[in-house]
Amino acid sequence: MSFVAELVAAFHALENPENAYWMRGYMRDQYPFLGIKKPERAVVFKEIYKSHGRSADWFEVCSELFAMPEREFQYAAMEYLLKAQKSWDHRVPALVDQWVDAKTWWDVVDVLGPKVLGAYFLQFPADRDVWIARWMASPVFWHQRLCILYQLGYKTKTDLRVFSAVILSLNSSKEFFIQKAIGWALRQYARTDADWVLEFVAENSLMPLSKREALKHIS
């Protein structure tokens, strides 16, 4: 049995309609769920991956899993993608782009941005500017959220020129998920350089939500 077939069978065996109801509601009925909580899902994924997960092509496995209707399979697709980091190639940002267009919400974007793209652009820095420019020009605001969040874990590696430019380009957005992401990114960078964040906020008229989030943990 292939990795995908075995994972599908195992996930369906754990299906819990009551959990699925609440999980679907928490995600505002955007996608169906099987009702498998994260700890259970992690155990099953780990066991099956250990058996034969590395033997399959990561691109095919991820694509097949992400295309399935239930949200747990999209989570599994992203987990498999992260496991395959040593084998990544230039198909990664195209796959992210496709996934954001297909089945996006904050739960997917907030993994694809900092965890996937964050690692990918450090590994393939020459690809960064092309994709950032493409996503900043996209009519889908989730693409812009990727651009804000991909440096979330960079700390001293943060490219402040790009970071500032992305934030200021989106600063007038009325979209909650953009304003929230700007504040989150600034708040996170404040752990590395609080003075820079204080100065940036003082010099630029951020939306109230973004400003509040940015300064939340700065005394």
PDB file of N, CA, C and O in Angstrom, residues 48-81:
ATOM      1  N   ILE A  48       3.277   6.093   9.789  1.00  0.00           N
ATOM      2  CA  ILE A  48       3.220   5.726   8.378  1.00  0.00           C
ATOM      3  C   ILE A  48       4.426   6.285   7.625  1.00  0.00           C
ATOM      4  O   ILE A  48       5.007   5.616   6.771  1.00  0.00           O
ATOM      5  N   TYR A  49       4.823   7.482   7.963  1.00  0.00           N
ATOM      6  CA  TYR A  49       5.992   8.079   7.315  1.00  0.00           C
ATOM      7  C   TYR A  49       7.246   7.267   7.621  1.00  0.00           C
ATOM      8  O   TYR A  49       8.097   7.056   6.752  1.00  0.00           O
ATOM      9  N   LYS A  50       7.346   6.813   8.843  1.00  0.00           N
ATOM     10  CA  LYS A  50       8.506   6.013   9.241  1.00  0.00           C
ATOM     11  C   LYS A  50       8.574   4.714   8.451  1.00  0.00           C
ATOM     12  O   LYS A  50       9.659   4.213   8.131  1.00  0.00           O
ATOM     13  N   SER A  51       7.421   4.164   8.102  1.00  0.00           N
ATOM     14  CA  SER A  51       7.366   2.906   7.368  1.00  0.00           C
ATOM     15  C   SER A  51       7.862   3.052   5.936  1.00  0.00           C
ATOM     16  O   SER A  51       8.712   2.296   5.480  1.00  0.00           O
ATOM     17  N   HIS A  52       7.292   4.036   5.210  1.00  0.00           N
ATOM     18  CA  HIS A  52       7.693   4.166   3.803  1.00  0.00           C
ATOM     19  C   HIS A  52       7.466   5.556   3.222  1.00  0.00           C
ATOM     20  O   HIS A  52       7.353   5.714   2.012  1.00  0.00           O
ATOM     21  N   GLY A  53       7.397   6.544   4.069  1.00  0.00           N
ATOM     22  CA  GLY A  53       7.113   7.892   3.582  1.00  0.00           C
ATOM     23  C   GLY A  53       8.179   8.481   2.695  1.00  0.00           C
ATOM     24  O   GLY A  53       7.891   9.214   1.756  1.00  0.00           O
ATOM     25  N   ARG A  54       9.442   8.167   2.976  1.00  0.00           N
ATOM     26  CA  ARG A  54      10.531   8.766   2.212  1.00  0.00           C
ATOM     27  C   ARG A  54      10.692   8.150   0.821  1.00  0.00           C
ATOM     28  O   ARG A  54      11.421   8.691  -0.011  1.00  0.00           O
ATOM     29  N   SER A  55      10.043   7.052   0.567  1.00  0.00           N
ATOM     30  CA  SER A  55      10.240   6.349  -0.704  1.00  0.00           C
ATOM     31  C   SER A  55       9.471   6.969  -1.862  1.00  0.00           C
ATOM     32  O   SER A  55       9.743   6.667  -3.019  1.00  0.00           O
ATOM     33  N   ALA A  56       8.519   7.844  -1.562  1.00  0.00           N
ATOM     34  CA  ALA A  56       7.680   8.428  -2.612  1.00  0.00           C
ATOM     35  C   ALA A  56       8.196   9.798  -3.037  1.00  0.00           C
ATOM     36  O   ALA A  56       8.967  10.440  -2.328  1.00  0.00           O
ATOM     37  N   ASP A  57       7.767  10.267  -4.207  1.00  0.00           N
ATOM     38  CA  ASP A  57       8.122  11.600  -4.684  1.00  0.00           C
ATOM     39  C   ASP A  57       7.319  12.640  -3.914  1.00  0.00           C
ATOM     40  O   ASP A  57       6.087  12.601  -3.899  1.00  0.00           O
ATOM     41  N   TRP A  58       8.006  13.580  -3.277  1.00  0.00           N
ATOM     42  CA  TRP A  58       7.323  14.530  -2.399  1.00  0.00           C
ATOM     43  C   TRP A  58       6.293  15.365  -3.145  1.00  0.00           C
ATOM     44  O   TRP A  58       5.215  15.660  -2.616  1.00  0.00           O
ATOM     45  N   PHE A  59       6.603  15.749  -4.384  1.00  0.00           N
ATOM     46  CA  PHE A  59       5.680  16.599  -5.127  1.00  0.00           C
ATOM     47  C   PHE A  59       4.373  15.861  -5.419  1.00  0.00           C
ATOM     48  O   PHE A  59       3.278  16.426  -5.246  1.00  0.00           O
ATOM     49  N   GLU A  60       4.472  14.618  -5.829  1.00  0.00           N
ATOM     50  CA  GLU A  60       3.276  13.835  -6.135  1.00  0.00           C
ATOM     51  C   GLU A  60       2.453  13.559  -4.879  1.00  0.00           C
ATOM     52  O   GLU A  60       1.223  13.675  -4.887  1.00  0.00           O
ATOM     53  N   VAL A  61       3.131  13.183  -3.788  1.00  0.00           N
ATOM     54  CA  VAL A  61       2.428  12.893  -2.542  1.00  0.00           C
ATOM     55  C   VAL A  61       1.712  14.142  -2.030  1.00  0.00           C
ATOM     56  O   VAL A  61       0.524  14.108  -1.681  1.00  0.00           O
ATOM     57  N   CYS A  62       2.420  15.252  -1.982  1.00  0.00           N
ATOM     58  CA  CYS A  62       1.831  16.495  -1.480  1.00  0.00           C
ATOM     59  C   CYS A  62       0.649  16.948  -2.332  1.00  0.00           C
ATOM     60  O   CYS A  62      -0.389  17.374  -1.811  1.00  0.00           O
ATOM     61  N   SER A  63       0.807  16.856  -3.634  1.00  0.00           N
ATOM     62  CA  SER A  63      -0.270  17.279  -4.543  1.00  0.00           C
ATOM     63  C   SER A  63      -1.512  16.407  -4.361  1.00  0.00           C
ATOM     64  O   SER A  63      -2.641  16.905  -4.333  1.00  0.00           O
ATOM     65  N   GLU A  64      -1.292  15.102  -4.245  1.00  0.00           N
ATOM     66  CA  GLU A  64      -2.424  14.177  -4.096  1.00  0.00           C
ATOM     67  C   GLU A  64      -3.152  14.405  -2.767  1.00  0.00           C
ATOM     68  O   GLU A  64      -4.383  14.445  -2.719  1.00  0.00           O
ATOM     69  N   LEU A  65      -2.396  14.570  -1.702  1.00  0.00           N
ATOM     70  CA  LEU A  65      -3.015  14.786  -0.397  1.00  0.00           C
ATOM     71  C   LEU A  65      -3.765  16.111  -0.343  1.00  0.00           C
ATOM     72  O   LEU A  65      -4.895  16.181   0.155  1.00  0.00           O
ATOM     73  N   PHE A  66      -3.151  17.171  -0.850  1.00  0.00           N
ATOM     74  CA  PHE A  66      -3.772  18.491  -0.737  1.00  0.00           C
ATOM     75  C   PHE A  66      -5.068  18.585  -1.537  1.00  0.00           C
ATOM     76  O   PHE A  66      -5.968  19.365  -1.196  1.00  0.00           O
ATOM     77  N   ALA A  67      -5.190  17.787  -2.574  1.00  0.00           N
ATOM     78  CA  ALA A  67      -6.388  17.831  -3.425  1.00  0.00           C
ATOM     79  C   ALA A  67      -7.599  17.158  -2.788  1.00  0.00           C
ATOM     80  O   ALA A  67      -8.731  17.330  -3.267  1.00  0.00           O
ATOM     81  N   MET A  68      -7.401  16.414  -1.716  1.00  0.00           N
ATOM     82  CA  MET A  68      -8.517  15.723  -1.064  1.00  0.00           C
ATOM     83  C   MET A  68      -9.392  16.714  -0.296  1.00  0.00           C
ATOM     84  O   MET A  68      -8.913  17.760   0.145  1.00  0.00           O
ATOM     85  N   PRO A  69     -10.664  16.399  -0.146  1.00  0.00           N
ATOM     86  CA  PRO A  69     -11.592  17.386   0.407  1.00  0.00           C
ATOM     87  C   PRO A  69     -11.404  17.732   1.879  1.00  0.00           C
ATOM     88  O   PRO A  69     -11.518  18.903   2.262  1.00  0.00           O
ATOM     89  N   GLU A  70     -11.118  16.742   2.710  1.00  0.00           N
ATOM     90  CA  GLU A  70     -11.064  17.025   4.143  1.00  0.00           C
ATOM     91  C   GLU A  70      -9.785  17.757   4.540  1.00  0.00           C
ATOM     92  O   GLU A  70      -8.712  17.487   4.019  1.00  0.00           O
ATOM     93  N   ARG A  71      -9.920  18.669   5.501  1.00  0.00           N
ATOM     94  CA  ARG A  71      -8.816  19.562   5.863  1.00  0.00           C
ATOM     95  C   ARG A  71      -7.612  18.814   6.438  1.00  0.00           C
ATOM     96  O   ARG A  71      -6.472  19.261   6.253  1.00  0.00           O
ATOM     97  N   GLU A  72      -7.843  17.713   7.095  1.00  0.00           N
ATOM     98  CA  GLU A  72      -6.718  16.968   7.655  1.00  0.00           C
ATOM     99  C   GLU A  72      -5.713  16.545   6.586  1.00  0.00           C
ATOM    100  O   GLU A  72      -4.516  16.426   6.867  1.00  0.00           O
ATOM    101  N   PHE A  73      -6.186  16.331   5.380  1.00  0.00           N
ATOM    102  CA  PHE A  73      -5.275  15.933   4.299  1.00  0.00           C
ATOM    103  C   PHE A  73      -4.429  17.106   3.817  1.00  0.00           C
ATOM    104  O   PHE A  73      -3.284  16.923   3.394  1.00  0.00           O
ATOM    105  N   GLN A  74      -4.978  18.319   3.874  1.00  0.00           N
ATOM    106  CA  GLN A  74      -4.152  19.478   3.550  1.00  0.00           C
ATOM    107  C   GLN A  74      -3.055  19.671   4.611  1.00  0.00           C
ATOM    108  O   GLN A  74      -1.912  19.997   4.285  1.00  0.00           O
ATOM    109  N   TYR A  75      -3.402  19.423   5.865  1.00  0.00           N
ATOM    110  CA  TYR A  75      -2.388  19.511   6.923  1.00  0.00           C
ATOM    111  C   TYR A  75      -1.299  18.452   6.706  1.00  0.00           C
ATOM    112  O   TYR A  75      -0.109  18.722   6.894  1.00  0.00           O
ATOM    113  N   ALA A  76      -1.714  17.256   6.325  1.00  0.00           N
ATOM    114  CA  ALA A  76      -0.752  16.176   6.077  1.00  0.00           C
ATOM    115  C   ALA A  76       0.145  16.510   4.881  1.00  0.00           C
ATOM    116  O   ALA A  76       1.340  16.204   4.890  1.00  0.00           O
ATOM    117  N   ALA A  77      -0.427  17.136   3.861  1.00  0.00           N
ATOM    118  CA  ALA A  77       0.359  17.524   2.690  1.00  0.00           C
ATOM    119  C   ALA A  77       1.465  18.499   3.082  1.00  0.00           C
ATOM    120  O   ALA A  77       2.612  18.381   2.639  1.00  0.00           O
ATOM    121  N   MET A  78       1.125  19.458   3.922  1.00  0.00           N
ATOM    122  CA  MET A  78       2.122  20.439   4.352  1.00  0.00           C
ATOM    123  C   MET A  78       3.182  19.789   5.245  1.00  0.00           C
ATOM    124  O   MET A  78       4.369  20.123   5.156  1.00  0.00           O
ATOM    125  N   GLU A  79       2.761  18.867   6.083  1.00  0.00           N
ATOM    126  CA  GLU A  79       3.709  18.153   6.935  1.00  0.00           C
ATOM    127  C   GLU A  79       4.687  17.339   6.084  1.00  0.00           C
ATOM    128  O   GLU A  79       5.896  17.320   6.351  1.00  0.00           O
ATOM    129  N   TYR A  80       4.167  16.690   5.069  1.00  0.00           N
ATOM    130  CA  TYR A  80       5.033  15.902   4.178  1.00  0.00           C
ATOM    131  C   TYR A  80       6.008  16.816   3.443  1.00  0.00           C
ATOM    132  O   TYR A  80       7.185  16.478   3.272  1.00  0.00           O
ATOM    133  N   LEU A  81       5.524  17.956   3.013  1.00  0.00           N
ATOM    134  CA  LEU A  81       6.381  18.916   2.316  1.00  0.00           C
ATOM    135  C   LEU A  81       7.530  19.368   3.212  1.00  0.00           C
ATOM    136  O   LEU A  81       8.692  19.450   2.772  1.00  0.00           O
TER     137      LEU A  81
END
